[in-house]
Amino acid sequence: MRRPIIAGNWKMNNTASEAVELVKQLKPLVKDANCDVVVCVPAIDIPVVKKAIYGSKIRLGAQNVHFAEKGAYTGEISANMLKEYGVQYVIIGHSERRQYFGETDETVNKRTLAALAAGLTPIVCIGESLEEREGGLTEKVLDRQIGLDFQGVEDFSKIVIAYEPIWAIGTGRTATDEQANETIGYIRKRMKRVYAGKKVGRMRIQYGGSMNAKNCKGLMAQPEIDGGLIGGASLKAADFATIVNFDK
Ligand code: PGA
C-alpha cells in the first residue's frame, strides 16, 4: 500500500518568525496524522523550522535544489546543504519555476537526480496548462514530462510526483475528483510502461491545485490519489491540519 503524503508548499511566504508561529499552531493539530506530513518552506526558514518541528510528525522540505554538488552558482543551494539541515523532501519543477525561472525538463531531470543522489525525496511537479487541456493535449504534455523529467531514475519508490494542472494552481478552480483521479491513473499507467521494472507501483502521486479543507476528502477518497501538494491552504494551520486529517 502507498502511504498518503500531504505536503504544504509555502512558496515565498512566511518570515522566520511567522514560520515558527505557524508550525507552533500546526504541531498539536497534526499529532494523530495517519499520513506523511511535510512543510516545504523558503530556504532561509529551514533552520528555524527544523527546530520548531522537533518532536512532531512534521517533516522538512525545500522548494528547489541545484543540480551541482557545489561551485560557482551564485544564489543557489545544493542538495548536501539541504541534507545537513535535516531536509528530507524537495519540490522540483514546480510550474511557477518553469514559468518564471526558466526551469526546463532537462534541469528538472538534473535536479531530480541530484536530490536522489543526496538521499532527498524529490516531489516532482508535472501538469498541463489550460490551453493544453482545452486543446486535448494533456496526455501529450504529460508523456513529454514523463519521458524527460525522470531519465536515469532507477527506483521510483523514492520519488513523489505532484500532478498539478496549471489552471488549478492558486485559481480556486480545482480539477474534479474524477478528472484528477483519471489523469493520475494515466500518469501511473504510462510510467509503468516507460519505466518498467523500476518500482513505479510504489511511487506516490499527489494532486495539487487549489486543494483545500473543503475539497480534500473527495479528492483523497479517489483510489489513484496518494496525497496533496497544498499551496494557499497550507498557510493556515487549521486548514492544513484539516487536509492532513482527511481520513478522520
Ligand atoms: P495552490 O498551490 O494550492 O495554492 O493552488 C498548489 C501548488 O502550487 O503547489
PDB file of N, CA and C in Angstrom, residues 11 21 40 46 48 65 77 101 103 113 124 127 143 145 166 168 170 185 195 211:
ATOM      1  N   LYS A  11       5.613  28.410  -0.707  1.00  0.00           N
ATOM      2  CA  LYS A  11       6.072  29.373  -1.726  1.00  0.00           C
ATOM      3  C   LYS A  11       6.837  30.506  -1.031  1.00  0.00           C
ATOM      4  N   GLU A  21       5.744  30.525  14.206  1.00  0.00           N
ATOM      5  CA  GLU A  21       4.384  30.653  14.741  1.00  0.00           C
ATOM      6  C   GLU A  21       3.436  29.664  14.060  1.00  0.00           C
ATOM      7  N   CYS A  40       7.144  22.398   2.971  1.00  0.00           N
ATOM      8  CA  CYS A  40       8.212  22.836   2.069  1.00  0.00           C
ATOM      9  C   CYS A  40       8.327  24.351   2.215  1.00  0.00           C
ATOM     10  N   ILE A  46      14.492  27.365   6.751  1.00  0.00           N
ATOM     11  CA  ILE A  46      14.789  25.962   7.088  1.00  0.00           C
ATOM     12  C   ILE A  46      15.377  25.799   8.496  1.00  0.00           C
ATOM     13  N   VAL A  48      15.113  27.556  11.288  1.00  0.00           N
ATOM     14  CA  VAL A  48      14.160  27.753  12.399  1.00  0.00           C
ATOM     15  C   VAL A  48      13.044  26.717  12.357  1.00  0.00           C
ATOM     16  N   VAL A  65      16.287  22.828  -5.515  1.00  0.00           N
ATOM     17  CA  VAL A  65      17.664  22.421  -5.217  1.00  0.00           C
ATOM     18  C   VAL A  65      18.474  22.533  -6.500  1.00  0.00           C
ATOM     19  N   ILE A  77      21.414  26.649  -4.000  1.00  0.00           N
ATOM     20  CA  ILE A  77      21.586  25.824  -2.806  1.00  0.00           C
ATOM     21  C   ILE A  77      21.702  24.363  -3.230  1.00  0.00           C
ATOM     22  N   PHE A 101      11.190  31.082 -13.935  1.00  0.00           N
ATOM     23  CA  PHE A 101      12.626  30.966 -13.688  1.00  0.00           C
ATOM     24  C   PHE A 101      13.347  30.051 -14.668  1.00  0.00           C
ATOM     25  N   GLU A 103      12.923  27.095 -15.736  1.00  0.00           N
ATOM     26  CA  GLU A 103      13.095  25.655 -15.492  1.00  0.00           C
ATOM     27  C   GLU A 103      12.638  24.878 -16.720  1.00  0.00           C
ATOM     28  N   LEU A 113      17.832  13.962 -10.187  1.00  0.00           N
ATOM     29  CA  LEU A 113      18.928  13.007  -9.977  1.00  0.00           C
ATOM     30  C   LEU A 113      19.848  13.453  -8.847  1.00  0.00           C
ATOM     31  N   VAL A 124       8.351  15.827  -7.608  1.00  0.00           N
ATOM     32  CA  VAL A 124       8.485  16.400  -8.957  1.00  0.00           C
ATOM     33  C   VAL A 124       7.111  16.790  -9.490  1.00  0.00           C
ATOM     34  N   GLY A 127       2.325  18.672 -15.101  1.00  0.00           N
ATOM     35  CA  GLY A 127       0.930  19.060 -15.333  1.00  0.00           C
ATOM     36  C   GLY A 127       0.808  19.963 -16.535  1.00  0.00           C
ATOM     37  N   ASP A 143       3.148  12.961 -21.298  1.00  0.00           N
ATOM     38  CA  ASP A 143       4.072  11.981 -21.892  1.00  0.00           C
ATOM     39  C   ASP A 143       5.467  12.591 -22.038  1.00  0.00           C
ATOM     40  N   GLN A 145       6.763  15.143 -20.304  1.00  0.00           N
ATOM     41  CA  GLN A 145       7.368  15.334 -18.985  1.00  0.00           C
ATOM     42  C   GLN A 145       7.810  13.997 -18.390  1.00  0.00           C
ATOM     43  N   ILE A 166      -1.909  23.262 -14.270  1.00  0.00           N
ATOM     44  CA  ILE A 166      -1.509  24.649 -14.008  1.00  0.00           C
ATOM     45  C   ILE A 166      -2.729  25.554 -13.833  1.00  0.00           C
ATOM     46  N   ALA A 168      -5.279  25.016 -12.280  1.00  0.00           N
ATOM     47  CA  ALA A 168      -5.911  24.866 -10.961  1.00  0.00           C
ATOM     48  C   ALA A 168      -5.062  25.464  -9.843  1.00  0.00           C
ATOM     49  N   GLY A 170      -3.648  28.026  -7.492  1.00  0.00           N
ATOM     50  CA  GLY A 170      -3.904  29.363  -6.963  1.00  0.00           C
ATOM     51  C   GLY A 170      -5.108  30.051  -7.590  1.00  0.00           C
ATOM     52  N   GLY A 185      -4.225   8.373 -12.722  1.00  0.00           N
ATOM     53  CA  GLY A 185      -4.227   6.973 -13.174  1.00  0.00           C
ATOM     54  C   GLY A 185      -3.480   6.841 -14.496  1.00  0.00           C
ATOM     55  N   TYR A 195       8.943   3.067 -17.592  1.00  0.00           N
ATOM     56  CA  TYR A 195       9.990   2.736 -16.607  1.00  0.00           C
ATOM     57  C   TYR A 195       9.734   1.362 -15.977  1.00  0.00           C
ATOM     58  N   MET A 211      -6.278  22.590  -3.730  1.00  0.00           N
ATOM     59  CA  MET A 211      -6.804  21.609  -2.770  1.00  0.00           C
ATOM     60  C   MET A 211      -6.965  22.347  -1.447  1.00  0.00           C
TER      61      MET A 211
END
